[in-house]
Amino acid sequence: MRFNELNLSQEILNAVDELGFSEMTEIQEKSIPLLLQGHDVVGRSNTGTGKTAAFGIPAVESINDSNKNAVTVLILCPTRELALQAHGEIKKFAHFKRIVRPCAVYGGASMEKQIFELKRGANIVIGTPGRVMDHIRRRTLKLENLRCVILDEADEMLNMGFREDIESILSGVPEDRQTVLFSATMPKEIMAITEKFQRDPVHVKIKSAQKTVDLIEQYYFEVAMGRKTDALRLLLKAYSPSSCMVFCNTRAMVDQLTEELQKHGFRAAGLHGDMKQAQRTQVMNSFKNKACEILVATDVAARGIDVSGIDTVFNYDLPQDNEYYIHRIGRTGRAGKTGTAYTLISGRKQFHELRDISKYINAEITELPLPDKEGILAMRQEAMIRDITSIEAHHSAYSAIDRLASMGIDAREAAARLIDRIIQEDIDSIPEFERAHPLKNRRGSSAKTVKIDINIGRNRRIAPNFILGALVDATGMSGKDFGKIDIFDDHTTVEVPASDTDYIIESTNPMKINGQQVTVKLCTGTSSRGHYSRPRPKDKPVFDRRKAAYGSRNKSEVYKDYIPNRKKRTKKRH
Ligand code: ADP
Ligand code: MG
């Protein structure tokens, strides 16, 4: 359905036209008519589906000569960036409707300036809950004439601890107002707000919630522990994205990674909640105008950010929540464009987490090997060819070519040398990766190990292969991942990779060995320095798998029955 099929004013239709919108997105088609009629609405749809216009257009439309002198619409957003973004978008919808005065209020910026703007007669206020509360307390924001409250990204606002502020704002505004709530997810807390503050809300849900995700190609790379930064550098060189986002889970990681990338000559900038507002705005602007190509960000700082032309998203850390994965990769492939998302994983635990994500979003995330230097060379050449076809040379360059020709170097030779040199410089700075499968290679001499303790032992006639079989079964790990097994009278210890401890403990409780329920714990007081750091107990027999009496010293041979083919497992879900 097109915008001009709706009963919208000419001013708005002109503005929409100017923005280049013609067809409505699904959420717009479903919610704009309801909002224009004054219904309370609960809208559920993913990022990138056009929610801002879905509520922004009716908001602008609702301003008229009789209500223009008071704050009529209040829009709450989780972050300053989102408030600014919605503010910018609403200004565009109001371009031809001069009586609309939108005003953004958010923390970390001058109170005076906002007060000035509010006093000048704002009628649509877009703000973060904390700052909105501030203005209400100071009586610089008066909501007696409010007709409509909109909660954008409501789930995220709750995640960020704005629940009290939101409840207090909603309790203090006129009762006969319209209440609109948009959220990607519908946890219980949101339902509670809906019940308490909305009147007969109409639920609007996008059928194809994964629509945006479908347009995004998704891949993952397995990277050895501690080598994610190197792998990212390699991938950035290989794919040379023109505009990409890299997601980390913590502010500290954002800072560290940004610094590391900058050190290696990448135009990268970090974005997170600890930064001053001016700094954040500056970062966003340089990313938008492509002065910086790589934006490293936390989930919250990046939530809902709408920058067009992001072609690639990297998940440096796996997201802590499946929904976040959708939000992250939704930064690319906006409004019908395609994009690519790459996820870096290290260790078995992350492999399993990623498998869960893949199931959750019901989409394939395909494993790719890290490209090698030859592969990167080929990709760089491709990129260079694309570049060369799209640029023009300055005049003086031709005279250089002429001079070279007079020296016996023709244009073909000159261009080849130039391409080689530019690409080679890049290639030389790329970190080395061995081709071997990193996860399978992990138990080298430097791999840290710890011991786990299982409360079953010799008095239950337990043999090492029972233990190993059960562990492999419960964890899906390879038999090679487990080290020495010591069986005592009433318990057993097993060496495991330190990095997988949490995952192993989690997936082995409960677990049965030889039909008996056992408990698996981390051994206390175990040194994590490696295989031989702890003296063997002299009075107890020791079963060392490498010396176990199975006629072979090759553990993988002895236990191969227990080693599941991980590749096969991966394939299953495809
Ligand atoms: P959301 O809030 O759901 O994440 P946005 O409102 O930020 O999504 O919109 C995502 C992008 O899609 C924006 O760049 C916006 O300008 C664009 N967009 C929204 N509606 C339309 C439309 N009807 N036609 C074309 N582009 C649209
Ligand atoms: Mg939005």
XYZ file of C-alpha atoms and ligand atoms in Angstrom:
602
model
C 0.000 0.000 0.000
C 1.235 3.449 -0.874
C 1.331 6.435 1.450
C -0.954 8.444 -0.817
C -3.698 5.850 -0.365
C -3.915 6.923 3.258
C -5.896 9.879 4.344
C -2.799 11.957 5.059
C -2.476 15.716 4.689
C -0.768 17.068 1.598
C 2.072 18.479 3.712
C 2.970 15.024 4.944
C 2.582 13.379 1.564
C 4.986 15.939 0.135
C 7.492 15.242 2.893
C 7.237 11.488 2.409
C 7.712 12.042 -1.284
C 10.776 14.123 -0.653
C 12.213 11.293 1.447
C 11.722 8.947 -1.478
C 9.228 6.707 0.308
C 6.343 5.438 -1.798
C 5.274 2.023 -0.528
C 4.692 1.667 3.177
C 6.543 -1.003 5.103
C 4.412 -3.657 6.773
C 4.496 -2.130 10.237
C 3.585 1.250 8.769
C 0.709 -0.156 6.786
C -0.669 -1.866 9.843
C -0.153 0.776 12.483
C -0.484 4.194 10.832
C -4.254 3.864 10.197
C -4.835 2.660 13.779
C -2.769 5.487 15.219
C -4.563 8.076 13.102
C -7.847 6.759 14.489
C -6.552 7.234 18.021
C -6.211 3.589 19.070
C -3.698 2.420 21.625
C -1.272 0.130 19.816
C 1.329 -2.457 20.757
C 3.628 -2.881 17.782
C 6.045 -5.697 17.578
C 8.629 -5.677 14.848
C 12.324 -5.933 14.361
C 14.816 -3.250 13.743
C 14.980 -1.715 10.285
C 11.292 -2.160 9.554
C 10.450 1.541 9.546
C 8.963 2.070 13.001
C 9.992 5.712 13.221
C 7.689 6.659 10.371
C 5.030 4.304 11.720
C 4.630 6.482 14.806
C 6.302 9.685 13.549
C 3.884 10.352 10.712
C 0.731 10.092 12.871
C 2.485 12.193 15.532
C 3.193 14.987 13.055
C -0.295 14.635 11.612
C -1.860 15.041 15.053
C -0.533 18.568 15.552
C -3.108 21.210 14.658
C -3.872 24.854 15.355
C -5.708 24.067 18.563
C -2.956 21.990 20.205
C 0.195 23.429 18.653
C 1.078 25.578 21.658
C 1.485 22.735 24.140
C 3.425 19.506 24.287
C 0.987 17.176 22.535
C 3.128 14.133 21.774
C 5.867 12.608 23.934
C 8.170 9.990 22.454
C 10.457 8.032 24.777
C 13.570 6.382 23.361
C 16.234 4.323 25.146
C 19.341 6.264 24.066
C 20.424 9.737 23.095
C 21.337 8.515 19.609
C 17.886 7.103 19.068
C 16.214 10.220 20.397
C 18.301 12.322 18.032
C 17.605 9.993 15.148
C 13.850 9.997 15.715
C 13.997 13.782 16.155
C 15.799 14.133 12.815
C 13.307 11.899 11.058
C 10.294 13.675 12.526
C 11.712 17.020 11.472
C 11.737 15.664 7.930
C 8.118 14.507 8.123
C 7.245 17.988 9.373
C 9.213 19.782 6.700
C 6.118 21.275 5.070
C 4.072 21.577 8.232
C 5.578 24.544 10.000
C 3.401 24.464 13.095
C 5.122 21.251 14.201
C 7.997 21.920 16.558
C 9.864 18.805 17.563
C 12.401 18.999 20.386
C 14.887 16.376 21.577
C 15.813 16.109 25.263
C 18.479 13.705 26.448
C 21.123 13.414 29.120
C 24.713 14.508 28.735
C 23.756 17.708 26.957
C 23.106 21.237 28.101
C 19.929 21.592 30.130
C 19.655 25.304 29.291
C 19.525 24.762 25.562
C 16.798 22.175 25.944
C 14.840 24.408 28.304
C 15.121 27.215 25.777
C 13.779 25.005 23.016
C 10.962 23.683 25.184
C 9.972 27.219 26.129
C 9.960 28.292 22.499
C 6.901 26.140 22.033
C 7.826 22.517 21.341
C 4.782 20.373 20.646
C 6.463 17.007 19.991
C 9.080 16.065 22.570
C 11.428 13.182 21.898
C 13.583 12.148 24.823
C 15.265 9.598 27.003
C 13.245 8.714 30.130
C 15.845 10.022 32.590
C 16.090 13.468 31.065
C 12.364 13.696 30.485
C 11.890 13.040 34.227
C 14.426 15.758 34.984
C 12.498 18.278 32.937
C 9.189 17.234 34.484
C 10.612 17.714 38.000
C 11.955 21.134 37.112
C 8.619 21.988 35.538
C 10.381 22.883 32.325
C 8.361 20.179 30.608
C 4.625 20.379 31.203
C 2.469 17.531 30.049
C -1.012 18.650 31.103
C -2.147 18.802 27.495
C -0.469 15.646 26.326
C -2.547 13.627 23.853
C -0.177 10.803 23.014
C 2.795 8.930 24.535
C 4.953 6.686 22.374
C 7.452 4.206 23.803
C 9.989 3.321 21.138
C 12.149 0.220 21.716
C 10.309 -0.382 24.968
C 12.112 -3.637 25.763
C 15.447 -1.909 25.521
C 14.314 0.893 27.809
C 13.399 -1.682 30.426
C 16.715 -3.475 29.938
C 18.422 -0.204 30.640
C 16.655 0.254 33.932
C 14.171 2.931 32.894
C 11.180 1.078 34.266
C 10.566 3.385 37.202
C 10.992 6.513 35.141
C 8.604 5.205 32.514
C 5.967 4.236 35.064
C 6.257 7.542 36.776
C 5.956 9.449 33.494
C 2.953 7.395 32.394
C 1.267 7.861 35.774
C 1.663 11.627 35.577
C 0.190 12.334 32.148
C -3.505 12.913 31.354
C -5.535 9.719 31.435
C -7.425 10.222 28.220
C -4.309 10.123 26.119
C -3.269 7.635 23.479
C -0.490 5.188 24.471
C 1.631 3.507 21.839
C 4.352 0.987 22.467
C 6.879 -0.487 20.054
C 9.145 -3.304 21.026
C 11.162 -6.013 19.304
C 10.396 -8.509 22.064
C 7.426 -8.900 24.425
C 8.780 -9.989 27.808
C 6.455 -10.108 30.834
C 7.533 -6.651 31.982
C 6.278 -5.124 28.750
C 2.975 -6.954 29.035
C 2.662 -5.540 32.546
C 3.134 -1.990 31.297
C 0.647 -2.620 28.523
C -1.958 -3.864 30.960
C -1.419 -1.053 33.404
C -1.189 1.893 31.047
C -2.920 1.075 27.780
C -6.625 0.946 26.993
C -7.790 -1.899 24.748
C -4.577 -1.860 22.793
C -4.579 -3.319 19.309
C -1.674 -5.716 18.827
C 0.197 -5.354 15.594
C 2.789 -7.930 14.747
C 4.833 -8.339 11.643
C 4.372 -11.840 10.291
C 7.753 -12.000 8.707
C 9.657 -10.867 11.753
C 12.823 -12.202 10.200
C 12.294 -10.420 6.946
C 15.229 -8.121 7.373
C 17.462 -10.978 8.446
C 16.647 -12.948 5.311
C 18.440 -10.449 3.171
C 21.623 -10.805 5.150
C 24.206 -13.438 4.379
C 25.527 -14.870 7.609
C 28.861 -16.558 8.167
C 31.087 -17.487 11.047
C 34.768 -18.119 11.565
C 36.336 -20.310 14.190
C 39.314 -18.510 15.615
C 41.924 -19.764 18.075
C 41.626 -18.397 21.609
C 43.079 -14.929 21.904
C 43.342 -14.377 18.150
C 40.064 -12.639 17.438
C 41.669 -9.245 16.985
C 44.160 -10.642 14.477
C 41.379 -12.474 12.688
C 39.330 -9.292 12.496
C 42.257 -7.372 11.023
C 42.693 -10.088 8.452
C 39.014 -10.062 7.542
C 38.893 -6.290 7.298
C 41.798 -6.453 4.874
C 40.248 -9.277 2.931
C 36.766 -7.847 2.542
C 37.670 -4.151 2.771
C 34.097 -3.128 3.696
C 33.369 0.496 2.926
C 31.238 0.924 6.031
C 30.990 -1.664 8.770
C 30.080 -2.139 12.400
C 31.913 -4.312 14.894
C 30.040 -5.385 18.008
C 31.590 -6.049 21.417
C 29.890 -6.884 24.688
C 31.704 -4.450 26.956
C 32.780 -0.848 26.893
C 36.338 -1.856 27.780
C 36.462 -4.193 24.797
C 35.186 -1.443 22.501
C 37.990 0.849 23.658
C 40.646 -1.806 23.424
C 39.633 -3.040 19.997
C 39.227 0.451 18.565
C 42.702 1.364 19.739
C 44.151 -1.825 18.300
C 42.534 -1.243 14.903
C 43.627 2.387 14.813
C 47.160 1.313 15.654
C 47.125 -0.831 12.537
C 45.978 1.995 10.318
C 42.261 1.281 10.151
C 39.868 4.204 10.251
C 37.954 2.957 13.255
C 36.009 4.720 16.003
C 34.373 3.426 19.168
C 30.895 4.134 20.504
C 29.648 3.314 23.976
C 27.678 4.712 26.863
C 30.666 5.983 28.862
C 31.488 8.574 26.258
C 30.506 12.214 26.485
C 27.605 13.246 24.306
C 29.702 15.577 22.171
C 32.135 12.762 21.526
C 29.365 10.363 20.581
C 27.822 12.827 18.174
C 31.209 13.404 16.605
C 31.760 9.660 16.173
C 28.320 9.165 14.642
C 28.870 12.035 12.231
C 32.237 10.791 11.063
C 30.736 7.348 10.546
C 27.769 8.741 8.645
C 29.885 10.849 6.341
C 32.238 7.885 5.854
C 35.268 9.627 7.324
C 35.489 6.582 9.535
C 34.737 3.200 8.025
C 34.611 1.014 11.089
C 32.326 1.687 14.018
C 33.094 -0.454 17.060
C 30.142 -0.422 19.451
C 28.278 -2.029 22.311
C 24.720 -3.246 21.793
C 23.094 -0.473 23.755
C 25.034 2.345 22.112
C 24.212 0.974 18.681
C 20.599 0.067 19.281
C 18.437 1.199 16.408
C 21.101 3.332 14.841
C 20.129 3.862 11.262
C 23.048 4.659 9.037
C 22.512 3.808 5.431
C 25.073 1.880 3.456
C 26.509 -0.315 6.203
C 27.541 -3.345 4.156
C 29.065 -5.531 6.841
C 28.535 -6.367 10.494
C 31.112 -8.230 12.557
C 30.215 -9.889 15.830
C 33.528 -9.746 17.619
C 31.873 -10.991 20.789
C 28.871 -13.244 20.558
C 25.774 -11.314 21.659
C 24.520 -12.109 25.154
C 20.987 -12.432 23.907
C 19.599 -14.004 20.729
C 17.506 -10.924 19.999
C 20.645 -8.815 20.066
C 22.010 -10.903 17.245
C 19.069 -9.875 15.102
C 19.454 -6.256 16.092
C 23.151 -6.309 15.354
C 23.005 -7.852 11.939
C 19.974 -5.668 11.173
C 22.369 -2.697 11.033
C 23.174 -3.890 7.553
C 20.585 -4.870 4.966
C 18.430 -1.886 5.905
C 15.280 -1.174 3.942
C 15.572 -4.017 1.487
C 19.311 -3.840 0.809
C 21.531 -6.893 1.194
C 24.369 -7.162 3.653
C 26.769 -9.582 5.233
C 27.274 -10.538 8.864
C 30.346 -12.345 10.168
C 30.623 -13.819 13.631
C 33.904 -14.746 15.281
C 33.822 -17.626 17.711
C 36.493 -19.150 19.916
C 36.032 -22.361 21.795
C 33.390 -24.981 22.058
C 31.085 -22.948 24.231
C 30.723 -20.188 21.675
C 30.230 -22.746 18.950
C 27.224 -24.089 20.833
C 25.909 -20.613 21.550
C 26.073 -19.755 17.884
C 24.241 -22.953 17.035
C 21.479 -21.832 19.398
C 21.302 -18.446 17.690
C 21.056 -20.106 14.307
C 18.144 -22.213 15.542
C 16.477 -19.218 17.148
C 16.531 -17.074 14.038
C 15.844 -20.111 11.882
C 18.530 -19.122 9.433
C 21.712 -20.675 8.272
C 25.007 -19.345 9.573
C 27.662 -20.910 7.421
C 31.207 -21.656 8.487
C 33.958 -20.100 6.424
C 37.685 -20.726 6.728
C 39.767 -17.637 7.410
C 41.064 -16.554 4.033
C 44.764 -17.188 3.428
C 47.159 -14.735 1.842
C 46.492 -15.949 -1.673
C 42.790 -15.618 -1.130
C 43.231 -12.134 0.252
C 45.450 -11.191 -2.666
C 42.698 -12.238 -5.052
C 40.068 -10.316 -3.078
C 42.225 -7.196 -2.921
C 42.709 -7.332 -6.658
C 38.970 -7.600 -7.137
C 38.463 -4.583 -4.906
C 41.149 -2.681 -6.737
C 39.524 -3.423 -10.077
C 36.231 -2.125 -8.730
C 37.993 0.987 -7.487
C 39.790 1.656 -10.733
C 36.624 1.329 -12.772
C 34.918 3.911 -10.607
C 37.547 6.660 -10.487
C 39.165 9.051 -12.905
C 42.816 10.036 -13.049
C 44.179 13.529 -12.695
C 45.856 14.993 -15.753
C 49.349 14.989 -14.332
C 49.170 11.221 -13.930
C 49.150 10.821 -17.709
C 52.391 12.719 -18.084
C 53.950 10.340 -15.563
C 52.765 7.426 -17.693
C 54.273 9.065 -20.772
C 57.604 9.497 -19.057
C 57.572 5.873 -17.955
C 56.841 4.825 -21.525
C 59.854 6.740 -22.732
C 61.883 4.680 -20.238
C 60.578 1.461 -21.754
C 57.914 0.757 -19.166
C 54.588 0.641 -20.933
C 51.267 1.477 -19.335
C 50.403 -2.184 -18.728
C 53.649 -2.823 -16.910
C 53.347 0.379 -14.919
C 49.829 -0.388 -13.771
C 50.778 -3.934 -12.795
C 53.694 -2.703 -10.687
C 51.506 -0.136 -9.020
C 48.745 -2.580 -8.181
C 51.283 -5.053 -6.883
C 52.909 -2.530 -4.665
C 49.688 -1.236 -3.144
C 48.317 -4.692 -2.515
C 51.595 -6.117 -1.305
C 51.876 -3.463 1.363
C 48.498 -4.518 2.633
C 49.282 -8.201 2.477
C 52.532 -7.780 4.380
C 50.717 -6.298 7.337
C 48.264 -9.181 7.623
C 48.620 -11.433 10.639
C 49.638 -15.061 10.070
C 47.218 -17.868 10.754
C 48.074 -21.494 10.498
C 45.672 -23.301 8.226
C 44.854 -25.989 10.748
C 41.470 -26.043 12.382
C 41.907 -23.852 15.429
C 39.467 -25.607 17.718
C 40.998 -28.959 17.097
C 44.433 -27.592 17.554
C 43.824 -25.990 20.820
C 45.402 -28.446 23.184
C 48.978 -27.526 22.465
C 51.540 -27.237 25.215
C 50.347 -23.752 26.049
C 46.670 -24.645 26.452
C 45.607 -24.034 30.007
C 43.947 -26.942 31.720
C 42.055 -27.380 34.963
C 40.640 -30.452 36.613
C 37.065 -31.356 37.141
C 35.926 -33.764 39.805
C 33.265 -36.428 39.273
C 31.794 -38.154 42.317
C 32.148 -41.687 41.072
C 35.221 -43.899 41.376
C 36.851 -47.284 41.524
C 34.396 -48.675 44.031
C 31.784 -48.422 41.295
C 33.976 -50.345 38.887
C 34.446 -47.329 36.726
C 36.978 -47.386 33.891
C 38.397 -44.354 32.080
C 36.537 -45.082 28.885
C 33.202 -44.864 30.756
C 34.151 -41.449 32.020
C 35.387 -40.199 28.689
C 32.417 -41.594 26.829
C 29.987 -39.871 29.153
C 31.842 -36.545 28.936
C 31.992 -36.607 25.150
C 28.344 -37.513 25.036
C 27.233 -34.741 27.354
C 29.365 -31.961 25.904
C 29.583 -32.779 22.217
C 33.298 -32.075 22.556
C 35.980 -34.266 21.047
C 37.692 -36.994 23.113
C 40.929 -35.173 22.309
C 39.804 -32.212 24.328
C 40.058 -34.144 27.575
C 43.354 -34.865 29.268
C 44.469 -37.133 32.037
C 41.849 -39.125 33.937
C 42.691 -40.129 37.550
C 40.343 -42.628 39.154
C 40.283 -42.736 42.950
C 38.235 -44.871 45.305
C 35.133 -42.717 45.330
C 35.794 -39.985 42.807
C 37.577 -39.232 39.559
C 39.393 -36.188 38.227
C 39.708 -35.247 34.574
C 41.855 -32.605 32.976
C 39.857 -30.261 30.772
C 40.664 -27.091 28.817
C 40.320 -24.174 31.233
C 38.456 -22.149 28.634
C 35.683 -24.727 28.429
C 35.192 -25.298 32.145
C 31.920 -23.425 32.517
C 30.469 -25.051 29.483
C 31.508 -28.536 30.633
C 30.108 -28.072 34.124
C 26.892 -26.713 32.688
C 26.364 -29.478 30.178
C 27.321 -32.372 32.487
C 24.940 -31.593 35.291
C 23.042 -33.860 35.258
C 24.992 -36.709 33.692
C 24.922 -40.467 34.114
C 27.927 -42.753 34.067
C 27.301 -46.460 33.893
C 23.705 -45.829 34.806
C 24.559 -43.810 37.850
C 23.740 -40.152 38.370
C 26.909 -38.143 39.039
C 27.812 -34.590 39.962
C 30.591 -32.751 38.165
C 32.436 -29.924 39.902
C 35.497 -27.854 39.328
C 38.365 -29.223 41.442
C 39.276 -26.699 44.054
C 42.934 -25.955 44.578
C 43.870 -27.293 41.180
C 46.693 -25.559 39.511
C 45.865 -24.349 36.060
C 49.447 -24.312 34.903
C 49.288 -27.414 32.816
C 49.579 -31.131 32.633
C 52.283 -31.944 35.095
C 51.991 -29.197 37.617
C 50.390 -31.338 40.228
C 52.183 -34.298 41.827
C 50.376 -37.530 41.401
C 48.927 -38.987 44.549
C 51.391 -41.763 45.334
C 49.056 -43.966 47.245
C 46.432 -44.151 44.525
C 46.540 -45.942 41.241
C 46.597 -43.732 38.214
C 44.883 -44.271 34.937
C 46.612 -42.180 32.405
C 44.737 -42.392 29.165
C 47.903 -42.219 27.210
C 49.231 -45.262 29.048
C 45.980 -47.089 29.520
C 46.076 -50.783 28.732
C 44.200 -50.763 25.489
C 47.039 -51.874 23.334
C 47.727 -48.469 21.873
C 49.330 -45.249 22.967
C 47.352 -43.178 20.579
C 44.458 -41.777 22.524
C 42.490 -40.725 19.526
C 42.647 -44.239 18.230
C 41.638 -45.765 21.508
C 38.739 -43.440 22.022
C 37.712 -42.717 18.524
C 34.350 -44.339 19.127
C 33.524 -41.476 21.357
C 34.557 -38.683 19.080
C 31.522 -37.376 17.293
C 32.046 -35.948 13.883
C 31.468 -32.317 14.529
C 31.192 -31.454 10.878
C 28.284 -33.817 10.554
C 26.582 -32.196 13.503
C 26.969 -28.823 11.911
C 25.475 -30.057 8.694
C 22.415 -31.486 10.386
C 20.830 -28.152 11.016
C 21.292 -26.996 7.452
P 13.288 0.832 12.897
O 12.979 1.942 13.855
O 12.161 -0.149 12.748
O 14.580 0.150 13.204
P 13.664 2.960 11.020
O 12.460 3.750 11.308
O 14.948 3.457 11.584
O 13.461 1.447 11.444
O 13.756 2.793 9.426
C 14.784 2.079 8.785
C 15.151 2.716 7.450
O 14.127 2.505 6.508
C 15.333 4.219 7.529
O 16.472 4.559 6.774
C 14.093 4.796 6.916
O 14.348 6.043 6.321
C 13.741 3.733 5.886
N 12.304 3.671 5.620
C 11.308 3.693 6.529
N 10.107 3.578 5.930
C 10.355 3.473 4.621
C 9.509 3.335 3.459
N 8.186 3.269 3.566
N 10.102 3.264 2.244
C 11.446 3.330 2.154
N 12.294 3.459 3.184
C 11.766 3.532 4.412
Mg 13.758 2.721 15.486
